[in-house]
Amino acid sequence: MSQEAGPPRGYSKDALEMLARSNVSIGDRIMVHTRDSEMSGTLMPRYESADKKHIVIKLDSGYNIGIKISKIESIYKAGLHPYNESSTKVPHIAVGGIKGSLEPKLEKLQRPSLVEEDNLSLPKIALISTGGTIASKIDYRTGGVKSSLSAVELYETVPELAEYARIEPEVLMNEYSENLNPHHWGLIARRIFEKLNSEEYRGVIISHGTDTMHYSASALSFALQNLPIPVVLVGAQRSSDRPSSDAALNLIGATLFAVKSNFTGVYVAMHAGTSDDIIACHIGTRVRKNHTSRRDAFESIDTKPVAIVKGKNVIVQDSWSGREETQKIPESDIKHSRFLIKPDFDSKAALLKFYPGFDPGLISYVVSSGHRAIVLEGTGLGHVSRDCFPEIRKAMDAGLLVFMTSQCIWGRTGMTVYDTGRDLLDIGVIPLYDMLPETALVKVMWVLANSTSLEVAKSLMQKNIAHEISPVSPII
Amino acid sequence: MSQEAGPPRGYSKDALEMLARSNVSIGDRIMVHTRDSEMSGTLMPRYESADKKHIVIKLDSGYNIGIKISKIESIYKAGLHPYNESSTKVPHIAVGGIKGSLEPKLEKLQRPSLVEEDNLSLPKIALISTGGTIASKIDYRTGGVKSSLSAVELYETVPELAEYARIEPEVLMNEYSENLNPHHWGLIARRIFEKLNSEEYRGVIISHGTDTMHYSASALSFALQNLPIPVVLVGAQRSSDRPSSDAALNLIGATLFAVKSNFTGVYVAMHAGTSDDIIACHIGTRVRKNHTSRRDAFESIDTKPVAIVKGKNVIVQDSWSGREETQKIPESDIKHSRFLIKPDFDSKAALLKFYPGFDPGLISYVVSSGHRAIVLEGTGLGHVSRDCFPEIRKAMDAGLLVFMTSQCIWGRTGMTVYDTGRDLLDIGVIPLYDMLPETALVKVMWVLANSTSLEVAKSLMQKNIAHEISPVSPII
């Protein structure tokens, strides 16, 4: 996809008139003077439903900012000082283009060129859009957010990406992630597999709703075996057309991580903190959405992110080197292990969170409705009350696999410490160590669809496949 | 309860012989010399099943440490230097007592006196034991931990408590907390109410298993209205007779918080970090067990602990002052609001965690099995997939209340932001803001048992009663 500097898309009335007079186009680096301030950034496109009283520029911090037209005194293309001979300070009129001898000096300020002939040397990245906030805009009619931006539009709003990679965007689906299910995981896995088998990519970026992004990251971690490249899921906690959107920086971070690091496998790239300058790259099976709204909602659990992206730098974290020996796939293995896809999931597995007063009938329901496995989210080291024991026994007798994780989220199950844990082990409950409950559920669904017997399924569940079980000694 | 310096309880054979020769008793401050080191601490009692090769002393850090008898060169009562005229260095024989003119200088080293006549000026604390690790010891036969220590024994193992308060221990029940249910919450609430109505206490400490301690803390927060004193739940992540037990420091922290601060209401006191010197005091409805095994497993969610206890100091945290105006019960109100008990809970409420592939039949089961309310643990700002909508509608039609919380744990629901949230609101799902899912479940059980109608129940759920809803503006 390439983008022509065109008319200011999405702007209308006063804004359109002003931009036309100023001779600036979408994607131009511009400077805006208001009564109180001076700002420089990239002029962003707007959407039909956006209000008519603002223009939006993307600041160097990655933030988009809306500026009220009535407050604007002048707009200039960046690099052209208003008092240069080639410009004249006239309110609402910007002047000239960037050309000739000015260019080298202004390199940093120029709008990065998009995918063009001379960018063929850049690594190629597939950007697959599945929907979610990162692909959303505010519906100014209802005040809510609707999922509707395509990968193409996304790419247009973050032109910086073209500095680092040739991005090939495509829209695979358009769903909020709460509506994605195991069937969709398979679709996404298959699409990645197709693309990687048809062309050479340096990496794949999946734009995704954040609600269940960690579930999907786990699913792809199991479905795509011996991935030769990084697959990076990226989302946004604020829609892309809002001034405070984290979409741009997350996308840039995901791209830099894919292009500049040597990691293979599935990762999630999102803000590392509330400041708008660091992106954390989390292992797909070890990450969780731990805040409803903060931009740094995603956290690595019981490990650190494998890398952080700060500015243009990808900094590999110590935690990874500590895990490297046992967990990172050595370069030699990557070459020799064949890239495989196992995209099937059996959704007949249930996750049940235990609590005081829990009705053991929930277990009976799961058994009677044809489920093949239960992931219990127990308390502490992996416990449920003793009045659940009879129903768990019946589930076993009916041929279900029953697994134990902890609702504590952090830490490992430790089922030999207390009577309750030992009793559950005696009944046949299978501990899953430090596997996150969400990851455990996804893995069970995958294992059920890819095992020839319950014994194989059980053994696969207790074996580390994609960093979902840490190789540390069990706690006592 | 008072404790005489008696024979070294629980010790046998070699250990008993050595302690007898050294003339030291349980609770004495002693110094122990081994080939490699010198340690001072309080001699601890041991339990019948403990091995016979060690003595256990409690160090000043609060840690218990076991010392191998065969390595001990000498034992002395603290404060008596081995080369003092009143002592003779003889391996395995300690000498003399602490008396006369030595006393004032040795004040800091002396074993604190237990509840005696001269302590009547100290504030009185009721210590109610319900079971759990804090009341557990290792079963040396199986290597596991069994719930069996009484409050009386507990108190004996932490004699320092007598410095700060007159502790009246009692055993109410003896259960691991995964076996506690809403019926038990009522029993604990009633016992506290009885005690406070019969005598004057400065505070109540509840020793409790950690697995569901946060559920019980929530339950007591609702059941005991206008509490005139603090009720502090305290547990341990390591059993009291293990060298690394956190029981002693947690108990001391809970006691100091009860005695030295002016807070009223229900709190949880546990380690604030991995170092063994700070206890955090959390609001009962805003705390969660976030690690399976670490001593600092309990964390305040979306707020800070109200106070930390460091050494003998109780430091009130800034976070509380920020909340004070709206949340802390003013002194004047305490005097005028009558202390009430509403100890009933209706366990016909279910907590369902949503996940991709979630079977909406789980909702139907909850409806058909006579439940009166459902707390959904949705994704992100409070979402479930649209294929759950029909079953949620049926639940509404059947007269159930359906509430929404977030599995993110941190942050608030925000159900007007996305289509999904607005659709759920339209159906009649009731958002619970930043109420924790666990707290929401407990509150629903309490509200169902204490409301005259569904309308009253719904309105109580959305009203802040015990800091379970933060008084901040909703996020956008």
Coordinates of N, CA and C in Angstrom, one line a residue, chain A residues 189-262:
Chain A
A189 N -4.6 -18.3 13.2 CA -3.4 -19.2 13.0 C -3.2 -19.6 11.6
R190 N -4.3 -20.0 10.9 CA -4.3 -20.4 9.5 C -3.8 -19.3 8.6
R191 N -4.3 -18.1 8.9 CA -3.9 -17.0 8.0 C -2.4 -16.7 8.1
I192 N -1.9 -16.7 9.4 CA -0.5 -16.5 9.6 C 0.3 -17.6 8.8
F193 N -0.1 -18.8 9.0 CA 0.6 -19.9 8.4 C 0.6 -19.8 6.8
E194 N -0.5 -19.4 6.3 CA -0.6 -19.2 4.8 C 0.4 -18.1 4.4
K195 N 0.4 -17.0 5.1 CA 1.2 -15.9 4.7 C 2.7 -16.3 4.7
L196 N 3.1 -16.9 5.8 CA 4.5 -17.3 6.0 C 4.9 -18.3 5.0
N197 N 4.0 -19.1 4.5 CA 4.3 -20.1 3.5 C 4.3 -19.6 2.1
S198 N 3.8 -18.4 1.9 CA 3.7 -17.8 0.6 C 4.8 -16.8 0.3
E199 N 5.2 -16.1 1.3 CA 6.2 -15.1 1.1 C 7.1 -15.0 2.4
E200 N 8.2 -14.3 2.2 CA 9.1 -14.1 3.4 C 8.7 -12.9 4.2
Y201 N 8.5 -13.0 5.4 CA 8.2 -11.9 6.3 C 9.2 -11.9 7.5
R202 N 9.5 -10.7 7.9 CA 10.4 -10.5 9.1 C 9.6 -10.8 10.4
G203 N 8.3 -10.5 10.2 CA 7.4 -10.7 11.4 C 5.9 -10.5 11.0
V204 N 5.1 -10.9 11.9 CA 3.6 -10.7 11.7 C 3.1 -9.9 12.9
I205 N 2.3 -8.9 12.7 CA 1.7 -8.1 13.7 C 0.2 -8.4 13.6
I206 N -0.4 -8.7 14.7 CA -1.9 -8.9 14.8 C -2.5 -7.8 15.6
S207 N -3.3 -7.0 15.0 CA -4.0 -6.0 15.8 C -5.3 -6.6 16.3
H208 N -5.5 -6.4 17.6 CA -6.5 -7.3 18.3 C -7.1 -6.5 19.5
G209 N -8.4 -6.7 19.8 CA -9.0 -6.2 20.9 C -8.2 -6.6 22.2
T210 N -8.1 -5.7 23.2 CA -7.3 -6.1 24.3 C -8.0 -7.0 25.3
D211 N -9.4 -7.1 25.3 CA -10.1 -7.9 26.3 C -9.6 -9.3 26.4
T212 N -9.5 -10.0 25.3 CA -9.0 -11.4 25.3 C -7.7 -11.6 24.5
M213 N -7.0 -10.5 24.4 CA -5.7 -10.6 23.6 C -4.8 -11.6 24.2
H214 N -4.8 -11.7 25.5 CA -3.9 -12.7 26.2 C -4.3 -14.1 25.9
Y215 N -5.6 -14.4 25.8 CA -6.1 -15.7 25.4 C -5.7 -16.1 24.0
S216 N -5.9 -15.1 23.1 CA -5.5 -15.4 21.7 C -4.0 -15.6 21.6
A217 N -3.2 -14.8 22.3 CA -1.7 -14.9 22.3 C -1.3 -16.3 22.7
S218 N -2.0 -16.8 23.8 CA -1.7 -18.2 24.2 C -2.1 -19.2 23.1
A219 N -3.3 -19.0 22.5 CA -3.8 -19.9 21.5 C -2.8 -20.0 20.3
L220 N -2.3 -18.8 19.9 CA -1.3 -18.8 18.7 C 0.0 -19.5 19.2
S221 N 0.3 -19.3 20.5 CA 1.6 -19.9 21.0 C 1.6 -21.4 20.8
F222 N 0.4 -22.0 21.0 CA 0.3 -23.5 20.9 C 0.1 -23.9 19.4
A223 N -0.7 -23.1 18.7 CA -1.2 -23.5 17.4 C 0.0 -23.4 16.4
L224 N 0.9 -22.4 16.6 CA 2.0 -22.2 15.6 C 3.3 -22.7 16.2
Q225 N 3.7 -23.9 15.8 CA 4.8 -24.6 16.4 C 6.1 -24.3 15.6
N226 N 7.2 -24.0 16.3 CA 8.5 -23.7 15.7 C 8.4 -22.5 14.7
L227 N 7.7 -21.5 15.2 CA 7.6 -20.3 14.4 C 9.0 -19.7 14.1
P228 N 9.3 -19.5 12.8 CA 10.6 -19.0 12.5 C 10.8 -17.5 12.7
I229 N 9.7 -16.8 13.0 CA 9.7 -15.3 13.2 C 8.8 -14.9 14.4
P230 N 8.9 -13.7 14.8 CA 8.0 -13.2 15.9 C 6.6 -12.9 15.3
V231 N 5.6 -13.4 16.1 CA 4.2 -12.9 15.8 C 3.8 -12.0 17.0
V232 N 3.5 -10.8 16.8 CA 3.3 -9.8 17.9 C 1.9 -9.3 17.9
L233 N 1.2 -9.6 19.0 CA -0.2 -9.1 19.1 C -0.1 -7.7 19.7
V234 N -1.0 -6.8 19.2 CA -0.9 -5.4 19.7 C -2.3 -4.9 19.7
G235 N -2.6 -4.1 20.7 CA -4.0 -3.5 20.8 C -3.8 -2.1 21.3
A236 N -5.0 -1.6 21.7 CA -5.0 -0.2 22.2 C -6.0 -0.1 23.3
Q237 N -5.8 0.7 24.3 CA -6.7 0.9 25.4 C -7.6 2.1 25.1
R238 N -7.1 2.9 24.2 CA -7.9 4.1 23.7 C -8.0 4.1 22.2
S239 N -9.1 4.4 21.6 CA -9.3 4.2 20.2 C -8.3 5.1 19.4
S240 N -8.0 4.7 18.2 CA -6.9 5.3 17.5 C -7.2 6.8 17.1
D241 N -8.4 7.2 17.1 CA -8.7 8.6 16.7 C -8.8 9.5 17.9
R242 N -8.6 9.0 19.1 CA -8.7 9.8 20.3 C -7.3 10.4 20.6
P243 N -7.3 11.7 21.1 CA -6.0 12.3 21.4 C -5.1 11.5 22.3
S244 N -5.6 10.7 23.2 CA -4.8 10.0 24.1 C -4.5 8.6 23.7
S245 N -4.8 8.3 22.4 CA -4.7 6.9 22.0 C -3.2 6.4 22.2
D246 N -3.2 5.1 22.6 CA -1.9 4.4 22.7 C -1.6 3.6 21.5
A247 N -2.5 3.6 20.5 CA -2.4 2.7 19.4 C -1.1 2.9 18.6
A248 N -0.7 4.2 18.3 CA 0.5 4.4 17.5 C 1.7 3.9 18.1
L249 N 1.9 4.2 19.4 CA 3.2 3.8 20.1 C 3.2 2.3 20.2
N250 N 2.1 1.6 20.5 CA 2.1 0.2 20.6 C 2.4 -0.5 19.2
L251 N 1.9 0.1 18.2 CA 2.2 -0.5 16.8 C 3.7 -0.3 16.5
I252 N 4.2 0.9 16.8 CA 5.6 1.2 16.5 C 6.5 0.3 17.3
G253 N 6.1 0.1 18.6 CA 6.9 -0.8 19.4 C 6.9 -2.3 18.9
A254 N 5.7 -2.7 18.5 CA 5.6 -4.1 18.0 C 6.4 -4.2 16.7
T255 N 6.4 -3.2 15.9 CA 7.2 -3.3 14.6 C 8.7 -3.3 14.9
L256 N 9.1 -2.4 15.8 CA 10.6 -2.4 16.1 C 11.0 -3.7 16.7
F257 N 10.2 -4.2 17.6 CA 10.5 -5.5 18.3 C 10.6 -6.6 17.2
A258 N 9.7 -6.6 16.2 CA 9.7 -7.6 15.2 C 11.0 -7.5 14.3
V259 N 11.3 -6.2 14.0 CA 12.3 -5.9 13.0 C 13.7 -6.0 13.7
K260 N 13.9 -5.6 14.9 CA 15.2 -5.4 15.5 C 15.6 -6.5 16.4
S261 N 14.7 -7.4 16.9 CA 15.2 -8.4 17.8 C 15.2 -9.8 17.1
N262 N 15.8 -10.7 17.7 CA 15.9 -12.1 17.1 C 14.9 -13.1 17.7

